CSV table of N, CA, C and O in Angstrom, one decimal:
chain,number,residue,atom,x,y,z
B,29,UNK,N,-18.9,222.6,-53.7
B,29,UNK,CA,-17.9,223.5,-53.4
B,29,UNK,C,-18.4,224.9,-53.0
B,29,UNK,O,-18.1,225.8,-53.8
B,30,UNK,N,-19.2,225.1,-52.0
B,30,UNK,CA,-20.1,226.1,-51.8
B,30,UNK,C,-18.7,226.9,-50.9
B,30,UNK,O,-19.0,228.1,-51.0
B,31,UNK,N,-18.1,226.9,-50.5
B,31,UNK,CA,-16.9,227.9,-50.3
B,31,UNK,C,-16.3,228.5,-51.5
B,31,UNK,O,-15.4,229.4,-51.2
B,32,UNK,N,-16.5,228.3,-52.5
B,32,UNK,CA,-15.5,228.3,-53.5
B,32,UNK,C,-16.7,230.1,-54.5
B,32,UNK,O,-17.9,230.1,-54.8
B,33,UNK,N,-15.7,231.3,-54.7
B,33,UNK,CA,-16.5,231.9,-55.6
B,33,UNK,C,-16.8,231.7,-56.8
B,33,UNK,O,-15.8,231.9,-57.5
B,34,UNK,N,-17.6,231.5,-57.4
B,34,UNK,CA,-18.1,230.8,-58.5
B,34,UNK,C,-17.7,231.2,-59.7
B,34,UNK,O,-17.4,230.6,-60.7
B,35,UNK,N,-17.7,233.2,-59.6
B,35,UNK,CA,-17.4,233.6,-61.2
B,35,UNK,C,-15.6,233.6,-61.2
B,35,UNK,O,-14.9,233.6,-62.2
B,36,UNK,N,-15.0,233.5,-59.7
B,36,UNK,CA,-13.7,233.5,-60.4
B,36,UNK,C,-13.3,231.9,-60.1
B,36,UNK,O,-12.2,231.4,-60.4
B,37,UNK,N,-14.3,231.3,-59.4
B,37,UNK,CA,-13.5,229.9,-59.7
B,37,UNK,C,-13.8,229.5,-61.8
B,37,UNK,O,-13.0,228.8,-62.5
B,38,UNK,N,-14.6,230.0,-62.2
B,38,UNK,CA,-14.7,230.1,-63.6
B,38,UNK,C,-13.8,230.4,-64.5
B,38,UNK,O,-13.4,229.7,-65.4
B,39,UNK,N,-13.5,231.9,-64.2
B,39,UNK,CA,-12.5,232.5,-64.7
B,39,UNK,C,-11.1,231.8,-64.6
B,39,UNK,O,-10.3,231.9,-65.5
B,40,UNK,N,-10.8,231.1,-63.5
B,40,UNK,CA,-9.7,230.3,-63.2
B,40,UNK,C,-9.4,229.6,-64.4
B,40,UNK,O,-8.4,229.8,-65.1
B,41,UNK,N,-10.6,228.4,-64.4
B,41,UNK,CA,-10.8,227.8,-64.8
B,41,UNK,C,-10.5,227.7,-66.7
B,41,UNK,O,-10.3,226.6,-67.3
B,42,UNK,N,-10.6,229.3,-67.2
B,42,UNK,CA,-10.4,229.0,-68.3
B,42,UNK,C,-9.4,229.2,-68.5
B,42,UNK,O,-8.9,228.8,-69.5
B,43,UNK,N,-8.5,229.9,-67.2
B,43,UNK,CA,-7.2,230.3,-67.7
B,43,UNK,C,-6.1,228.7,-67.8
B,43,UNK,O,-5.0,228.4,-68.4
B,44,UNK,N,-7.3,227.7,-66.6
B,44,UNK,CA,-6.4,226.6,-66.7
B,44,UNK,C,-6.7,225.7,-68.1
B,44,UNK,O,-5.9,224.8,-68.4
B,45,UNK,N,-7.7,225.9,-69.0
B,45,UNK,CA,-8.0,225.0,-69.9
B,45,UNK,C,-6.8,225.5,-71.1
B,45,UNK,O,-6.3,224.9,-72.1
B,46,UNK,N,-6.4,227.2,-70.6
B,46,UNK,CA,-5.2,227.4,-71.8
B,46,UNK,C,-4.2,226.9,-71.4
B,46,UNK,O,-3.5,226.4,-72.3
B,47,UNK,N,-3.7,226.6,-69.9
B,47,UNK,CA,-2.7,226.1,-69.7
B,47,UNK,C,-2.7,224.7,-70.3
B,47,UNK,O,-2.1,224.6,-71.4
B,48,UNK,N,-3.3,223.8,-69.8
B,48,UNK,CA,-3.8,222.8,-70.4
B,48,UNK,C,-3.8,222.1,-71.8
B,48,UNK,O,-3.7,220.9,-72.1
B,49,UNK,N,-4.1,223.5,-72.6
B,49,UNK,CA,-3.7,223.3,-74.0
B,49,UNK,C,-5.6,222.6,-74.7
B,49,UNK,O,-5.9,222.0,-75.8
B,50,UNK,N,-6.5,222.9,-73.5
B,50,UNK,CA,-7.8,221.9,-74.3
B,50,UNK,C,-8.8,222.6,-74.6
B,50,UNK,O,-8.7,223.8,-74.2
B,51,UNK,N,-10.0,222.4,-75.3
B,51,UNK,CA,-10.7,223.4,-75.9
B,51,UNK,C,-11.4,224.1,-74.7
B,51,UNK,O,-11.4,225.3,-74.8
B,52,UNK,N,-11.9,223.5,-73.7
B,52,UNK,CA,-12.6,224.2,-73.2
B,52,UNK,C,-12.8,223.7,-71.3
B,52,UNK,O,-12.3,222.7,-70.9
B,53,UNK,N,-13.3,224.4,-70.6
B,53,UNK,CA,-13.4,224.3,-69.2
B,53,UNK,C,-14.3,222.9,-69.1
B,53,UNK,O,-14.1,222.1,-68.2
B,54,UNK,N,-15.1,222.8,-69.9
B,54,UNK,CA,-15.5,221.0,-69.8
B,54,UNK,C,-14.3,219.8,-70.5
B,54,UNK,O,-14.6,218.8,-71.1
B,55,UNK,N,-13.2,220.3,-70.3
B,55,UNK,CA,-12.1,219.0,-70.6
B,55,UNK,C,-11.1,219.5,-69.9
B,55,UNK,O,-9.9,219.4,-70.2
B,56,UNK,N,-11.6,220.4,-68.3
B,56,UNK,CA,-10.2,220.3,-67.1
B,56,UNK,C,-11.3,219.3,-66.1
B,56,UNK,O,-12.5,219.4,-65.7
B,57,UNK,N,-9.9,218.3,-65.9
B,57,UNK,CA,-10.6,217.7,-64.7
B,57,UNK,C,-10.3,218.3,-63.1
B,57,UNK,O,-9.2,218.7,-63.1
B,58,UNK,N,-10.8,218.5,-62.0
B,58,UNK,CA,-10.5,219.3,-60.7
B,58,UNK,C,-10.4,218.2,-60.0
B,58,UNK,O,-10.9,217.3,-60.7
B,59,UNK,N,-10.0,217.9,-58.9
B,59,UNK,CA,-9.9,218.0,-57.4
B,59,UNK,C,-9.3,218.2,-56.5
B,59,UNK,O,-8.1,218.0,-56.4
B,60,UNK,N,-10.4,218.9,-55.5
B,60,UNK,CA,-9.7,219.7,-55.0
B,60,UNK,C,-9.4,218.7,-53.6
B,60,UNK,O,-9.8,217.6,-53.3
B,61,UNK,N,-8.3,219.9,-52.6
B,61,UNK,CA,-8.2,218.6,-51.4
B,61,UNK,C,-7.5,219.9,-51.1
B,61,UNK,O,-7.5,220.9,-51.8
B,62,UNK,N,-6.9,219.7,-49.5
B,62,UNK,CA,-5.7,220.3,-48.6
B,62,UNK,C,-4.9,219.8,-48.5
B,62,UNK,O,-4.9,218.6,-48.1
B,63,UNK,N,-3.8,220.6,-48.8
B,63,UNK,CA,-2.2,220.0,-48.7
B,63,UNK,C,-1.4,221.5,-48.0
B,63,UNK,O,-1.8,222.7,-47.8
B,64,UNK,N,-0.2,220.8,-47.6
B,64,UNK,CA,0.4,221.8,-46.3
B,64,UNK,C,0.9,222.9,-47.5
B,64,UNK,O,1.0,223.0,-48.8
B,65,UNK,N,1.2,223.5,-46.8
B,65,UNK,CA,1.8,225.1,-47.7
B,65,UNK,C,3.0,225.1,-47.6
B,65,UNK,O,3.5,225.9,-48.3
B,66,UNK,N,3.7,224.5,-46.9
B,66,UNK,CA,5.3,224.7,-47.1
B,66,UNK,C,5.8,223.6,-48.5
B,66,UNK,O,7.0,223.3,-48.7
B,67,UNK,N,4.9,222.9,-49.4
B,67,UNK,CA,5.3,222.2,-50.4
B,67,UNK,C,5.3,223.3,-51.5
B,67,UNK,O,5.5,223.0,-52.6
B,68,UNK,N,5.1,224.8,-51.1
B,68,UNK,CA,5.3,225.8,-51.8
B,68,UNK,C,6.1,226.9,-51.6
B,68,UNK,O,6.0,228.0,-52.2
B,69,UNK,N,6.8,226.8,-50.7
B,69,UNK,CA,8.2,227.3,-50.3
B,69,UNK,C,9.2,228.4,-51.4
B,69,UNK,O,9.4,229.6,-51.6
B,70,UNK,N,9.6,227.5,-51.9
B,70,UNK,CA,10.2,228.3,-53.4
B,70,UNK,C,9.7,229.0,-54.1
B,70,UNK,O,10.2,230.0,-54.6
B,71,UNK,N,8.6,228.6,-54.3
B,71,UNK,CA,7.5,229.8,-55.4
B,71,UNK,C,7.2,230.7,-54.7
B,71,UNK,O,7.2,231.8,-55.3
B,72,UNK,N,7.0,230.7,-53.2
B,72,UNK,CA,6.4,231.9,-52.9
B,72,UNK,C,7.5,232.9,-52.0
B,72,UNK,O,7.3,234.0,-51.5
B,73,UNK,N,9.0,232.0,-51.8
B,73,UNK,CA,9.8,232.9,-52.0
B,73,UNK,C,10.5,234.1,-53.0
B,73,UNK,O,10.8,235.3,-52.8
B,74,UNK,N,10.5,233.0,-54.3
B,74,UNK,CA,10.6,233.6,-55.2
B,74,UNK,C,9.2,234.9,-56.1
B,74,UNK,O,9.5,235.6,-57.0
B,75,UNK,N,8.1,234.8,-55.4
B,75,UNK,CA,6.9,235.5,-55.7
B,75,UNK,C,7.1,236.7,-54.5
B,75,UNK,O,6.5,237.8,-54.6
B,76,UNK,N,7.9,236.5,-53.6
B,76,UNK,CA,8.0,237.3,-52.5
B,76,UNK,C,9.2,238.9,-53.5
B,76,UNK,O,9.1,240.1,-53.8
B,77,UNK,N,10.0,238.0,-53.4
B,77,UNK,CA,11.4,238.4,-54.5
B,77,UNK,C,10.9,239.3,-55.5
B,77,UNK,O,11.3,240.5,-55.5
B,78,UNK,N,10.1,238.7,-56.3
B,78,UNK,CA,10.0,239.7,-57.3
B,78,UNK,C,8.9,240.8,-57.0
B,78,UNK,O,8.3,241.4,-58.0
B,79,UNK,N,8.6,241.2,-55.8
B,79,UNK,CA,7.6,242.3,-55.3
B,79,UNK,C,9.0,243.6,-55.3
B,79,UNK,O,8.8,244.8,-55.4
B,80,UNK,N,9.8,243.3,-55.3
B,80,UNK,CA,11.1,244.5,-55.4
B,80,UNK,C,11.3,245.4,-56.8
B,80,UNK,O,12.0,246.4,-56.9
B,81,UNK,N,10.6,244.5,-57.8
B,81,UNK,CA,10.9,244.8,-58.8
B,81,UNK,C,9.4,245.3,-59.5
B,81,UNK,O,9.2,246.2,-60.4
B,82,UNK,N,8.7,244.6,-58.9
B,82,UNK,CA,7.1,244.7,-59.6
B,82,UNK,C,6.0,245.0,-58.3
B,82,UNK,O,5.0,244.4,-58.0
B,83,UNK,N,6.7,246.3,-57.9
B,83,UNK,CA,5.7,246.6,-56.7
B,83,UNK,C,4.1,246.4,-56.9
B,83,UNK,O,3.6,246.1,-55.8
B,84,UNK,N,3.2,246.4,-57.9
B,84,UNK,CA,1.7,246.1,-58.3
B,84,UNK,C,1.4,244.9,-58.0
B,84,UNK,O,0.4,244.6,-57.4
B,85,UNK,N,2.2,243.9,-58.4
B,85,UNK,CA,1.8,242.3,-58.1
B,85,UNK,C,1.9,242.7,-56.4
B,85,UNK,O,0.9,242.3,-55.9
B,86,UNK,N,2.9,243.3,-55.4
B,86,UNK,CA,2.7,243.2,-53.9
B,86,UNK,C,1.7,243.3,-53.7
B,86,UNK,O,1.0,242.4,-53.1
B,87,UNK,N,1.3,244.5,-54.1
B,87,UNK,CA,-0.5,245.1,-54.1
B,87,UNK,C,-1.6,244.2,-53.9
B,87,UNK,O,-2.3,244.1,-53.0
B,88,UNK,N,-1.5,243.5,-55.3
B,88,UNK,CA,-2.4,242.5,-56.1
B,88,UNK,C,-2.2,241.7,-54.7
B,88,UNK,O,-3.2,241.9,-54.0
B,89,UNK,N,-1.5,241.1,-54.3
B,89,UNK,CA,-1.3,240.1,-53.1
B,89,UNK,C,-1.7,240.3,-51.7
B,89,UNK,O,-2.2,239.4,-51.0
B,90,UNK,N,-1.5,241.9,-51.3
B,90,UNK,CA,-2.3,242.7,-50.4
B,90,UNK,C,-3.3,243.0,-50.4
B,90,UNK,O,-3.7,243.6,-49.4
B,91,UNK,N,-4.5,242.8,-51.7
B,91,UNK,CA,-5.6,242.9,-51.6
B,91,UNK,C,-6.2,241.7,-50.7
B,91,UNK,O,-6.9,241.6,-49.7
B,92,UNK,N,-5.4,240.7,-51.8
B,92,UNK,CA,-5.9,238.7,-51.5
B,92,UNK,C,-5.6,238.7,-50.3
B,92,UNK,O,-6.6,238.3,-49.7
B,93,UNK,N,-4.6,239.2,-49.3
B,93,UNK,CA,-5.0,239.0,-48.0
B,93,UNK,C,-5.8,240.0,-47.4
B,93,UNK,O,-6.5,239.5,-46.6
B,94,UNK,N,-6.0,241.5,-47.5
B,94,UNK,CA,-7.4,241.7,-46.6
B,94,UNK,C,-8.5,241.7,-46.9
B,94,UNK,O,-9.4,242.3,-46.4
B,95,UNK,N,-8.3,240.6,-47.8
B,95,UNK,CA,-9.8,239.9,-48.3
B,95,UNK,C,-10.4,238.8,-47.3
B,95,UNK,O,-11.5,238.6,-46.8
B,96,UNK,N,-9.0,238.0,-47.2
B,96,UNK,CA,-9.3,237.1,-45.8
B,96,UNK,C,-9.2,237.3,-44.6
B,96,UNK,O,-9.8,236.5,-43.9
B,97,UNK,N,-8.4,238.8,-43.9
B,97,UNK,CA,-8.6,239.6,-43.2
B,97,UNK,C,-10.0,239.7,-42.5
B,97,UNK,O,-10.4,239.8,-41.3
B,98,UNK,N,-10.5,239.8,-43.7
B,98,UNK,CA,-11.9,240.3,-43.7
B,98,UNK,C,-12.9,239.2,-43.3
B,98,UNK,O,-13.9,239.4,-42.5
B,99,UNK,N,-12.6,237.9,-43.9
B,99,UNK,CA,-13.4,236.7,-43.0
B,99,UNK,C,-13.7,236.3,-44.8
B,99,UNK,O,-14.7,235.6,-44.9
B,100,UNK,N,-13.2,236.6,-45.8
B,100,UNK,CA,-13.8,235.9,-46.9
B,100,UNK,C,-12.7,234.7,-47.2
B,100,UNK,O,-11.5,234.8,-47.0
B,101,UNK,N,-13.5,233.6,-47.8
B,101,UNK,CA,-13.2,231.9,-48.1
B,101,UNK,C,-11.8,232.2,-48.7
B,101,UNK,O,-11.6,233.2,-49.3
B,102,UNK,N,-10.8,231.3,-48.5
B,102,UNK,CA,-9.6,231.6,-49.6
B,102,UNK,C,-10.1,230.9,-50.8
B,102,UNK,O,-10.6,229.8,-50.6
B,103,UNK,N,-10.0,231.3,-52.1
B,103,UNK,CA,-10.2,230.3,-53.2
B,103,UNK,C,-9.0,229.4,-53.5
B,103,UNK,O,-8.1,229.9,-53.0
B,104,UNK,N,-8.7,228.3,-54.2
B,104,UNK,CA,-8.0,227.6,-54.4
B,104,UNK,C,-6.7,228.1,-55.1
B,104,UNK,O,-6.7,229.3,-55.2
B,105,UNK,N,-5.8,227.5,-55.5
B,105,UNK,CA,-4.5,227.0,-56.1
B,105,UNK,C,-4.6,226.2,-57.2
B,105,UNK,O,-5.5,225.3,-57.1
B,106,UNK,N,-3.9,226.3,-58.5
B,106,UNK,CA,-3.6,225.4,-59.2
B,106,UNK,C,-2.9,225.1,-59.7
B,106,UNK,O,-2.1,225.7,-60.5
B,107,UNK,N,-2.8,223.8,-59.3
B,107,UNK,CA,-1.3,222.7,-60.0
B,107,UNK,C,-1.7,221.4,-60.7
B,107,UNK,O,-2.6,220.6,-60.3
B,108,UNK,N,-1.1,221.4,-61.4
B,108,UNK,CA,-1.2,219.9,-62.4
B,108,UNK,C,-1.4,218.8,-61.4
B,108,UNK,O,-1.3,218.9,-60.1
B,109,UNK,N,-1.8,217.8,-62.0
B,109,UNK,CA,-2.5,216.5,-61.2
B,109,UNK,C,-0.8,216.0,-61.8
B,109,UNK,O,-0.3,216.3,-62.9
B,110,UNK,N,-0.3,215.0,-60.5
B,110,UNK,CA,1.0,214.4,-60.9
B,110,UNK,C,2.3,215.1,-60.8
B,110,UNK,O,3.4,214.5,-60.7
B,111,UNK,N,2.2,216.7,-60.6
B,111,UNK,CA,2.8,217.5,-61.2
B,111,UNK,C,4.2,217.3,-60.2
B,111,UNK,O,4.1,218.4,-59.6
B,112,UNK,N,5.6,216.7,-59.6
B,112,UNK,CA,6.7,216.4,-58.8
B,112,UNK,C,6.7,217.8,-58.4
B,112,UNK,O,6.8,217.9,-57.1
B,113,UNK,N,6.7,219.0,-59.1
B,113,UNK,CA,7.1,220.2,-58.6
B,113,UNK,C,6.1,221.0,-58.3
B,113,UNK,O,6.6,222.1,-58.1
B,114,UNK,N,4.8,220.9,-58.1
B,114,UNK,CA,3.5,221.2,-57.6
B,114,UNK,C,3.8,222.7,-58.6
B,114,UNK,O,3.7,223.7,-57.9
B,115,UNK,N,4.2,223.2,-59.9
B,115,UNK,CA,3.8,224.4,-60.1
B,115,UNK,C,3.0,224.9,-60.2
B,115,UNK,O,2.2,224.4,-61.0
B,116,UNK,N,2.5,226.2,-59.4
B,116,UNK,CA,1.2,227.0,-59.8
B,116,UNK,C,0.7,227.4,-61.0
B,116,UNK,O,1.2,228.5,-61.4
B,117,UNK,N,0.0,226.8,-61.8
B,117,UNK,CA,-0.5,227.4,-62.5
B,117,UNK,C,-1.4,229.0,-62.9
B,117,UNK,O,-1.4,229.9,-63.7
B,118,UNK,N,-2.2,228.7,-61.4
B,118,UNK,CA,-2.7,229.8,-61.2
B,118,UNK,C,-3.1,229.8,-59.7
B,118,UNK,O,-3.7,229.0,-59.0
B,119,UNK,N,-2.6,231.2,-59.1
B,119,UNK,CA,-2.8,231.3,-57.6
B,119,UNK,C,-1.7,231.8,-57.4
B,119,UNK,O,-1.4,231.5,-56.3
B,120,UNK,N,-1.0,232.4,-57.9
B,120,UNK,CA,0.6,232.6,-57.4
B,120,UNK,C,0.5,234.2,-55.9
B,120,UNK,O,1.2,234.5,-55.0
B,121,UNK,N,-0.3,234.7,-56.2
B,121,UNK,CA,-0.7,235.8,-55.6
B,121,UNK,C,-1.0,235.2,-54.0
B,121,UNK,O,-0.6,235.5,-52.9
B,122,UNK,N,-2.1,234.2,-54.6
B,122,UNK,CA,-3.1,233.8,-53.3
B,122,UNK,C,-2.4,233.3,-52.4
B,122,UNK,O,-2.6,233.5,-51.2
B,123,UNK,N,-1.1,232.2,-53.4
B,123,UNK,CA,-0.2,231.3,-52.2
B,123,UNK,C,0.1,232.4,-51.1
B,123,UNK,O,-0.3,232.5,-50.0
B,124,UNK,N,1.1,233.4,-51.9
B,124,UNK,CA,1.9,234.2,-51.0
B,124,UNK,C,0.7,234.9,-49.9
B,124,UNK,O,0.9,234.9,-48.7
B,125,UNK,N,-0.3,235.3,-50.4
B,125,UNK,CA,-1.4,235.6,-49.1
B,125,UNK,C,-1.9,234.9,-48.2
B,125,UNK,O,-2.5,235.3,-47.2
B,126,UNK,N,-1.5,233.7,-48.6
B,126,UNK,CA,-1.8,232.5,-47.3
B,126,UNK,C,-0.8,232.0,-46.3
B,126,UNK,O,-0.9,231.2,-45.4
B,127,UNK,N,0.2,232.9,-46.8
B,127,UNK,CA,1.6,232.8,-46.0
B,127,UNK,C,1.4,233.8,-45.0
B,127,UNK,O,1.2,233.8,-43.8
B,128,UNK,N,1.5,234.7,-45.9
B,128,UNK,CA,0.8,235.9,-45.0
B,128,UNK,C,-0.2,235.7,-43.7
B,128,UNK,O,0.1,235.8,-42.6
B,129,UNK,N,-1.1,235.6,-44.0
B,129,UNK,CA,-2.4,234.8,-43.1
B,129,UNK,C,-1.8,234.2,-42.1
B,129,UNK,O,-1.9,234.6,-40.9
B,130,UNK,N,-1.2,233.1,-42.4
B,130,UNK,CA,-0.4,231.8,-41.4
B,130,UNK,C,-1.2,230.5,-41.3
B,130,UNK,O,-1.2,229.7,-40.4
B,131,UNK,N,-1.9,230.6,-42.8
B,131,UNK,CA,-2.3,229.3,-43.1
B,131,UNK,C,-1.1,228.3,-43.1
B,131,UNK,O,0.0,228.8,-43.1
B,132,UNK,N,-1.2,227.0,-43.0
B,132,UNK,CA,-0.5,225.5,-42.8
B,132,UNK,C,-1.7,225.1,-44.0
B,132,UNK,O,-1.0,225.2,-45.0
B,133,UNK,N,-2.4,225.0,-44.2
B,133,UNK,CA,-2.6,223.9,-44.9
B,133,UNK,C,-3.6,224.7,-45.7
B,133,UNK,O,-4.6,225.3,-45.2
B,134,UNK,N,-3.3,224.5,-47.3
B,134,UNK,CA,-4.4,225.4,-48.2
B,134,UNK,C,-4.8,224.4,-49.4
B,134,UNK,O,-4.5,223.2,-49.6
B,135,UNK,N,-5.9,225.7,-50.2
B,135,UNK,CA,-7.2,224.6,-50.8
B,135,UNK,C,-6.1,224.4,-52.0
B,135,UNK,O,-5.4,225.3,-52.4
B,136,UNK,N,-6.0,223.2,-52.5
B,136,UNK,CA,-5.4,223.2,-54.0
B,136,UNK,C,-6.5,222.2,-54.8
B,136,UNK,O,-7.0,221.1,-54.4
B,137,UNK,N,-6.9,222.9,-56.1
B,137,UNK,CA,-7.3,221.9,-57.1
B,137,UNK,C,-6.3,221.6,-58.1
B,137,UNK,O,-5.9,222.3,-59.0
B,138,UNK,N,-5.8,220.5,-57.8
B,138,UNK,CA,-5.4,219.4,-59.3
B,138,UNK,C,-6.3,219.2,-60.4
B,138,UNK,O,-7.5,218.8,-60.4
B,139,UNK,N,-5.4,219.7,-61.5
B,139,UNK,CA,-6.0,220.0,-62.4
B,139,UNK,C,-5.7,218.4,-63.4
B,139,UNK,O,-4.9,217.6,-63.0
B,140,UNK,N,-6.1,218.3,-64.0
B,140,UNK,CA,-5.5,217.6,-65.3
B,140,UNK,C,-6.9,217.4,-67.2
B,140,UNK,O,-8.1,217.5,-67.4
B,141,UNK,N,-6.0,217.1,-67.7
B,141,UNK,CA,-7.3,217.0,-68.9
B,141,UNK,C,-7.9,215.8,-68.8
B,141,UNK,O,-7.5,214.6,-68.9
B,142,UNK,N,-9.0,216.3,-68.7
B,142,UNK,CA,-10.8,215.2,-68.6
B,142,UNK,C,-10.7,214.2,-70.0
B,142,UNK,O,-11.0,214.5,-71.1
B,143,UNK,N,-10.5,213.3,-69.7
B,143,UNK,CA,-10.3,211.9,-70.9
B,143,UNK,C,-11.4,211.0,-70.8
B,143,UNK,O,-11.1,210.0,-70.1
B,144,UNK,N,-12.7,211.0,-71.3
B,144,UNK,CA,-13.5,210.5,-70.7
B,144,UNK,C,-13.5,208.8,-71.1
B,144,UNK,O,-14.1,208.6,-72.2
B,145,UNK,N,-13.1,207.6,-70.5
B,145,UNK,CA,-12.9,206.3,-71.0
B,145,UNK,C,-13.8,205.9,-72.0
B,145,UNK,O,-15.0,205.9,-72.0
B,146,UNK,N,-12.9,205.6,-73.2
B,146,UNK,CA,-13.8,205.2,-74.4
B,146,UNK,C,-14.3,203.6,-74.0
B,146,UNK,O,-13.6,202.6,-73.6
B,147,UNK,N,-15.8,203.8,-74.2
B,147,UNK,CA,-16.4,202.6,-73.9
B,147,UNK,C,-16.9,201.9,-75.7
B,147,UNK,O,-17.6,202.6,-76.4
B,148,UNK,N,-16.6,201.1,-76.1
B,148,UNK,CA,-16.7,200.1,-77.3
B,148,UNK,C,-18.3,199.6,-76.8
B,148,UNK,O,-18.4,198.7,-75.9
B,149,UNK,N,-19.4,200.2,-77.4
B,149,UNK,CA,-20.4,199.5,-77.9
B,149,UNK,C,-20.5,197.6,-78.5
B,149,UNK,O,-20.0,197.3,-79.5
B,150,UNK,N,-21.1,196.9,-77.7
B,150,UNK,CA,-21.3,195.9,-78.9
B,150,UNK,C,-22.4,195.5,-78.7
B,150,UNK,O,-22.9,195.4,-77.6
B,151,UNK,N,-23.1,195.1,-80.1
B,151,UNK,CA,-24.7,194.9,-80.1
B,151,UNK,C,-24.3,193.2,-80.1
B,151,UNK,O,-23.4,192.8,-80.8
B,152,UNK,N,-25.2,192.4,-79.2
B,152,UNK,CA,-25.5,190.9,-79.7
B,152,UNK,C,-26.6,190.9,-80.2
B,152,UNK,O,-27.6,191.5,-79.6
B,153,UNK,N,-26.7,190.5,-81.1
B,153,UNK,CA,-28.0,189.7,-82.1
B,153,UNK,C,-28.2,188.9,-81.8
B,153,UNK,O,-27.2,188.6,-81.2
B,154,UNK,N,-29.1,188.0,-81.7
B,154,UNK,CA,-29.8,187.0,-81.7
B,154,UNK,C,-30.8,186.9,-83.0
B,154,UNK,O,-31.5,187.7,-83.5
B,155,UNK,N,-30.5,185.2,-83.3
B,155,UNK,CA,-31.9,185.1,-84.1
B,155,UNK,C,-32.9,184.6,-83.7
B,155,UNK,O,-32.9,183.5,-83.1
B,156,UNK,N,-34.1,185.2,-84.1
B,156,UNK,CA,-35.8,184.8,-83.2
B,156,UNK,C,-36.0,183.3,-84.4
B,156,UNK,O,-36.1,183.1,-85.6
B,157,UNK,N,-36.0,182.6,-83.2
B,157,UNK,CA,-36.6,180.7,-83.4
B,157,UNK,C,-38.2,181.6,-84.4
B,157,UNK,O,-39.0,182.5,-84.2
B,158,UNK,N,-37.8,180.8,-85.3
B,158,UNK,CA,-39.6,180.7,-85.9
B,158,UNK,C,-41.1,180.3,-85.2
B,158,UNK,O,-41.7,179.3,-85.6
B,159,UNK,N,-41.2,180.6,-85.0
B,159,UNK,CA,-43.0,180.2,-84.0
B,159,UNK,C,-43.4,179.3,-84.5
B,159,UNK,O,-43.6,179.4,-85.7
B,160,UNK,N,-43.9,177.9,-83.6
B,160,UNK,CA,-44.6,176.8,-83.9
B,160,UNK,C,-45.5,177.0,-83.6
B,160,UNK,O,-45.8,176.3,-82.6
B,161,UNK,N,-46.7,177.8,-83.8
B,161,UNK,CA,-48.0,178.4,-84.1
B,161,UNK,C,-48.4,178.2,-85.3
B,161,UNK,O,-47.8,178.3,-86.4
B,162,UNK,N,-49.9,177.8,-84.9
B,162,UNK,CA,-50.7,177.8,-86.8
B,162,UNK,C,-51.9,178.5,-86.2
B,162,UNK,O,-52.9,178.9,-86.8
């Protein structure tokens, strides 16, 4: 993921392990992919909406775009793996700057908690035949 910034894809990252509810950034699972941007329609209407009331988040959002203005990577989105209503967890800023932009299709990582399949050990024994050696 060499497009991706590393200290705030981190940072992200822990904010999604609280979402999450798990101890730590090694029990969120990622992947990432491209999906169209209008499956975020409402949120970033609604993130548009409340710039009336909380002119700083505009700001915060006007940075995120002349950041890419500028020619820098967009970082990802995050929504639950499964999630019917794709909510952001985290990115709510970024979406709305990718609207802005006139991105169609942006980075999202699906998140979910890392369950690593419990594998059951089993030892076979064998017993060693006695040796017909003298």
């Amino acid at each position: 993921m060499e497009f991706l910034d590393k200290d705030l894809f981190e940072k992200d990252l822990e904010s999604i392990a609280l979402w999450l509810n798990v101890e730590s950034v090694s029990h969120v699972h990622v992947k990432i992919k491209k999906i169209d941007i209008s499956l975020f329609e409402n949120q970033i209407k609604e993130m548009e909406e409340s710039y009336k009331e909380f002119p700083l988040e505009k700001k915060r959002t006007q940075k995120i775009f002349d950041k890419l203005n500028n020619g820098e990577m967009p970082q990802p989105i995050y929504v639950g793996k499964d999630d019917p209503n794709n909510f952001i967890m985290e990115g709510r800023h970024r979406i709305v700057a990718f609207k802005w932009f006139g991105l169609n299709e942006i980075i999202v990582a699906e998140v979910s908690e890392y369950k690593p399949e419990l594998k059951l050990e089993t030892k076979h024994h064998t017993k060693s035949k006695p040796s017909n050696t003298c």
